[in-house]
């Protein structure tokens, strides 16, 4: 019995000591419905990482969504897998009718546009030119996503701010086709007006896989033609 009491006291004593030195680290839990912004957006690498996530999600959509929404729908290519879009057998329950992944990329772009200046103020190595270059890529990603939205749905919610938590309105009404096209063209013009868009990147794969000045011009021309 004495041994049991000593064991209990030792455990309680150790727990008390542990809690005084480490409870802040172990019990500091961030809410699941928000992004801990105070621990992020500290450096240039943070901005680059978020921006690259946008490219990752865009690349992940190419085969499953972007080609069906574009080339297959237009009849430029034929899907040997029997795509329901080309046989006019679509209904609202099918994945091709969902646009949530585009809005995931739009939110990333909005994040970069809003938070890159925060990181630039904190990171002395993050130059204004680099920040503006990142923002031109974010403008491109947002404009490209809205271009896919307006061509396939004509009307869609227009969101130009980022979601960090549940405090912002999520039931956003649809914008008109004219409003969406105007936003696309404004994003392209704003990006080009910074004179920060790169003509090419340091590596060939980046030049082909990231938004350059020429990509912005091409998107602007497509939007104007539309």
CSV table of C-alpha atoms in Angstrom, one decimal:
chain,number,residue,atom,x,y,z
A,1,UNK,CA,0.0,0.0,0.0
A,2,UNK,CA,2.9,2.3,0.9
A,3,UNK,CA,4.5,1.6,-2.4
A,4,UNK,CA,1.3,2.4,-4.2
A,5,UNK,CA,1.0,5.7,-2.5
A,6,UNK,CA,4.6,6.6,-3.3
A,7,UNK,CA,4.0,5.6,-7.0
A,8,UNK,CA,0.8,7.8,-7.1
A,9,UNK,CA,2.7,10.8,-5.5
A,10,UNK,CA,5.6,10.3,-7.9
A,11,UNK,CA,3.2,10.3,-10.9
A,12,UNK,CA,1.3,13.4,-9.7
A,13,UNK,CA,4.5,15.2,-8.9
A,14,UNK,CA,6.0,14.4,-12.3
A,15,UNK,CA,2.8,15.4,-14.0
A,16,UNK,CA,2.8,18.7,-12.1
A,17,UNK,CA,6.4,19.4,-13.0
A,18,UNK,CA,5.8,18.4,-16.7
A,19,UNK,CA,2.7,20.6,-16.9
A,20,UNK,CA,4.6,23.7,-15.6
A,21,UNK,CA,7.3,23.4,-18.2
A,22,UNK,CA,5.5,22.0,-21.2
A,23,UNK,CA,1.7,22.5,-21.0
A,24,UNK,CA,1.8,25.5,-23.2
A,25,UNK,CA,3.4,23.5,-26.0
A,26,UNK,CA,1.1,20.5,-25.5
A,27,UNK,CA,-2.2,22.2,-24.9
A,28,UNK,CA,-2.0,25.0,-27.4
A,29,UNK,CA,-4.4,23.7,-29.9
A,30,UNK,CA,-5.6,25.8,-32.9
A,31,UNK,CA,-9.3,25.7,-33.9
A,32,UNK,CA,-9.9,23.4,-36.9
A,33,UNK,CA,-12.0,25.9,-38.7
A,34,UNK,CA,-9.3,28.5,-39.1
A,35,UNK,CA,-5.8,29.0,-40.4
A,36,UNK,CA,-3.1,30.0,-37.8
A,37,UNK,CA,-2.0,33.0,-39.8
A,38,UNK,CA,0.1,34.3,-36.9
A,39,UNK,CA,2.4,31.3,-37.3
A,40,UNK,CA,2.6,31.5,-41.1
A,41,UNK,CA,3.3,34.2,-43.8
A,42,UNK,CA,6.7,34.9,-42.2
A,43,UNK,CA,9.0,34.4,-45.1
A,44,UNK,CA,9.3,34.3,-48.9
A,45,UNK,CA,9.3,30.5,-48.7
A,46,UNK,CA,5.9,30.6,-47.1
A,47,UNK,CA,4.5,32.6,-50.0
A,48,UNK,CA,6.2,30.4,-52.6
A,49,UNK,CA,4.9,27.2,-50.9
A,50,UNK,CA,1.3,28.4,-50.9
A,51,UNK,CA,1.6,29.5,-54.6
A,52,UNK,CA,3.1,26.2,-55.6
A,53,UNK,CA,0.1,24.5,-53.9
A,54,UNK,CA,-2.1,26.3,-56.3
A,55,UNK,CA,-0.2,25.0,-59.3
A,56,UNK,CA,-0.3,21.5,-57.8
A,57,UNK,CA,-4.1,21.5,-57.5
A,58,UNK,CA,-4.4,22.9,-61.0
A,59,UNK,CA,-2.1,20.2,-62.5
A,60,UNK,CA,-4.1,17.6,-60.6
A,61,UNK,CA,-7.3,18.8,-62.3
A,62,UNK,CA,-6.0,18.6,-65.9
A,63,UNK,CA,-7.0,15.0,-66.9
A,64,UNK,CA,-10.1,14.7,-64.7
A,65,UNK,CA,-11.6,18.2,-65.2
A,66,UNK,CA,-9.8,20.7,-67.4
A,67,UNK,CA,-9.6,18.6,-70.6
A,68,UNK,CA,-13.2,17.4,-70.3
A,69,UNK,CA,-14.4,20.9,-69.6
A,70,UNK,CA,-12.5,22.2,-72.6
A,71,UNK,CA,-11.4,20.0,-75.4
A,72,UNK,CA,-13.9,17.2,-74.8
A,73,UNK,CA,-16.9,19.6,-74.4
A,74,UNK,CA,-15.8,21.5,-77.5
A,75,UNK,CA,-15.5,18.2,-79.5
A,76,UNK,CA,-11.7,18.8,-80.2
A,77,UNK,CA,-10.8,15.4,-78.7
A,78,UNK,CA,-12.8,12.2,-78.1
A,79,UNK,CA,-12.7,10.2,-74.8
A,80,UNK,CA,-12.3,6.5,-75.4
A,81,UNK,CA,-13.5,5.9,-71.8
A,82,UNK,CA,-17.1,6.9,-72.8
A,83,UNK,CA,-17.1,10.3,-71.2
A,84,UNK,CA,-20.7,11.2,-70.3
A,85,UNK,CA,-20.1,14.8,-71.3
A,86,UNK,CA,-19.7,14.0,-74.9
A,87,UNK,CA,-22.8,11.8,-75.0
A,88,UNK,CA,-24.9,14.5,-73.3
A,89,UNK,CA,-25.7,12.3,-70.3
A,90,UNK,CA,-24.8,14.8,-67.6
A,91,UNK,CA,-26.6,15.4,-64.3
A,92,UNK,CA,-25.8,17.5,-61.3
A,93,UNK,CA,-24.6,14.6,-59.2
A,94,UNK,CA,-21.6,13.9,-61.4
A,95,UNK,CA,-18.2,15.2,-60.4
A,96,UNK,CA,-17.8,17.2,-63.7
A,97,UNK,CA,-20.6,19.4,-62.5
A,98,UNK,CA,-18.7,20.4,-59.3
A,99,UNK,CA,-16.5,23.5,-59.1
A,100,UNK,CA,-15.2,23.2,-55.6
A,101,UNK,CA,-11.6,22.4,-56.7
A,102,UNK,CA,-11.5,25.6,-58.8
A,103,UNK,CA,-12.5,27.6,-55.7
A,104,UNK,CA,-9.8,25.9,-53.7
A,105,UNK,CA,-7.2,27.4,-56.2
A,106,UNK,CA,-9.0,30.7,-56.2
A,107,UNK,CA,-8.7,30.8,-52.4
A,108,UNK,CA,-5.0,30.1,-52.6
A,109,UNK,CA,-4.6,33.0,-55.1
A,110,UNK,CA,-6.6,35.3,-52.8
A,111,UNK,CA,-4.4,34.2,-49.9
A,112,UNK,CA,-1.2,35.1,-51.7
A,113,UNK,CA,-2.6,38.5,-52.9
A,114,UNK,CA,-3.6,39.4,-49.3
A,115,UNK,CA,-0.7,37.9,-47.3
A,116,UNK,CA,2.4,38.2,-49.5
A,117,UNK,CA,2.8,41.9,-48.3
A,118,UNK,CA,2.7,40.6,-44.7
A,119,UNK,CA,5.6,38.2,-45.4
A,120,UNK,CA,7.5,40.9,-47.3
A,121,UNK,CA,7.4,43.2,-44.3
A,122,UNK,CA,8.8,40.4,-42.0
A,123,UNK,CA,11.4,38.9,-44.3
A,124,UNK,CA,14.2,41.2,-45.1
A,125,UNK,CA,15.4,39.0,-48.0
A,126,UNK,CA,12.0,39.1,-49.7
A,127,UNK,CA,12.2,42.0,-52.1
A,128,UNK,CA,9.3,44.0,-53.4
A,129,UNK,CA,10.0,42.8,-56.9
A,130,UNK,CA,9.8,39.2,-55.8
A,131,UNK,CA,6.5,39.8,-53.9
A,132,UNK,CA,4.9,41.4,-56.9
A,133,UNK,CA,6.1,38.6,-59.1
A,134,UNK,CA,4.3,36.1,-56.8
A,135,UNK,CA,1.2,38.3,-57.0
A,136,UNK,CA,1.2,38.3,-60.8
A,137,UNK,CA,1.1,34.5,-60.7
A,138,UNK,CA,-1.8,34.6,-58.2
A,139,UNK,CA,-3.7,37.0,-60.4
A,140,UNK,CA,-3.2,34.5,-63.3
A,141,UNK,CA,-4.4,31.5,-61.3
A,142,UNK,CA,-7.5,33.3,-60.1
A,143,UNK,CA,-8.3,34.6,-63.6
A,144,UNK,CA,-7.7,31.2,-65.2
A,145,UNK,CA,-10.1,29.5,-62.8
A,146,UNK,CA,-12.8,32.1,-63.4
A,147,UNK,CA,-12.3,31.6,-67.1
A,148,UNK,CA,-13.1,27.9,-66.8
A,149,UNK,CA,-16.0,28.8,-64.6
A,150,UNK,CA,-17.6,31.4,-66.9
A,151,UNK,CA,-17.2,29.2,-70.0
A,152,UNK,CA,-18.8,26.2,-68.4
A,153,UNK,CA,-21.4,27.7,-66.0
A,154,UNK,CA,-21.7,31.2,-67.3
A,155,UNK,CA,-22.6,32.5,-63.8
A,156,UNK,CA,-20.7,31.7,-60.6
A,157,UNK,CA,-19.9,33.3,-57.3
A,158,UNK,CA,-17.2,35.9,-57.6
A,159,UNK,CA,-14.9,35.8,-54.5
A,160,UNK,CA,-11.8,38.0,-54.3
A,161,UNK,CA,-11.0,37.6,-50.6
A,162,UNK,CA,-9.5,34.7,-48.8
A,163,UNK,CA,-11.2,32.4,-46.2
A,164,UNK,CA,-9.2,31.9,-43.0
A,165,UNK,CA,-12.1,30.9,-40.8
A,166,UNK,CA,-15.9,30.5,-40.7
A,167,UNK,CA,-16.6,34.2,-40.0
A,168,UNK,CA,-16.9,35.1,-43.7
A,169,UNK,CA,-20.1,34.6,-45.7
A,170,UNK,CA,-20.1,31.3,-47.6
A,171,UNK,CA,-23.5,31.6,-49.3
A,172,UNK,CA,-22.3,33.9,-52.0
A,173,UNK,CA,-24.7,34.6,-54.8
A,174,UNK,CA,-23.7,34.1,-58.4
A,175,UNK,CA,-22.1,36.9,-60.4
A,176,UNK,CA,-23.2,37.5,-64.0
A,177,UNK,CA,-21.1,36.4,-67.0
A,178,UNK,CA,-20.2,40.0,-67.7
A,179,UNK,CA,-19.0,40.5,-64.1
A,180,UNK,CA,-16.8,37.4,-64.3
A,181,UNK,CA,-15.3,38.3,-67.6
A,182,UNK,CA,-14.6,41.9,-66.4
A,183,UNK,CA,-12.9,40.5,-63.3
A,184,UNK,CA,-10.7,38.2,-65.4
A,185,UNK,CA,-9.6,41.0,-67.6
A,186,UNK,CA,-9.0,43.3,-64.6
A,187,UNK,CA,-6.8,40.6,-63.0
A,188,UNK,CA,-4.7,40.3,-66.2
A,189,UNK,CA,-4.4,44.0,-66.6
A,190,UNK,CA,-3.4,44.5,-62.9
A,191,UNK,CA,-0.8,41.8,-63.1
A,192,UNK,CA,0.8,43.2,-66.3
A,193,UNK,CA,0.7,46.7,-64.9
A,194,UNK,CA,3.1,45.8,-62.1
A,195,UNK,CA,5.8,45.1,-64.7
A,196,UNK,CA,6.8,42.2,-62.4
A,197,UNK,CA,5.6,39.3,-64.4
A,198,UNK,CA,8.6,37.2,-65.6
A,199,UNK,CA,9.3,36.5,-69.2
A,200,UNK,CA,10.9,33.3,-68.2
A,201,UNK,CA,12.0,31.5,-65.0
A,202,UNK,CA,15.4,30.1,-64.0
A,203,UNK,CA,14.5,26.6,-65.2
A,204,UNK,CA,12.8,25.4,-68.3
A,205,UNK,CA,10.1,23.5,-66.4
A,206,UNK,CA,9.2,26.6,-64.4
A,207,UNK,CA,8.9,28.6,-67.6
A,208,UNK,CA,6.5,26.1,-69.0
A,209,UNK,CA,4.7,25.3,-65.8
A,210,UNK,CA,4.3,28.7,-64.1
A,211,UNK,CA,2.6,31.9,-65.2
A,212,UNK,CA,4.8,34.1,-67.3
A,213,UNK,CA,4.1,37.5,-68.9
A,214,UNK,CA,3.2,35.7,-72.1
A,215,UNK,CA,0.7,33.4,-70.3
A,216,UNK,CA,-1.0,36.5,-69.0
A,217,UNK,CA,-1.2,38.0,-72.5
A,218,UNK,CA,-2.6,34.7,-73.8
A,219,UNK,CA,-5.3,34.6,-71.1
A,220,UNK,CA,-6.2,38.2,-71.7
A,221,UNK,CA,-6.6,37.5,-75.4
A,222,UNK,CA,-8.8,34.5,-74.7
A,223,UNK,CA,-11.0,36.4,-72.3
A,224,UNK,CA,-11.4,39.2,-74.9
A,225,UNK,CA,-12.3,36.8,-77.6
A,226,UNK,CA,-14.8,35.1,-75.3
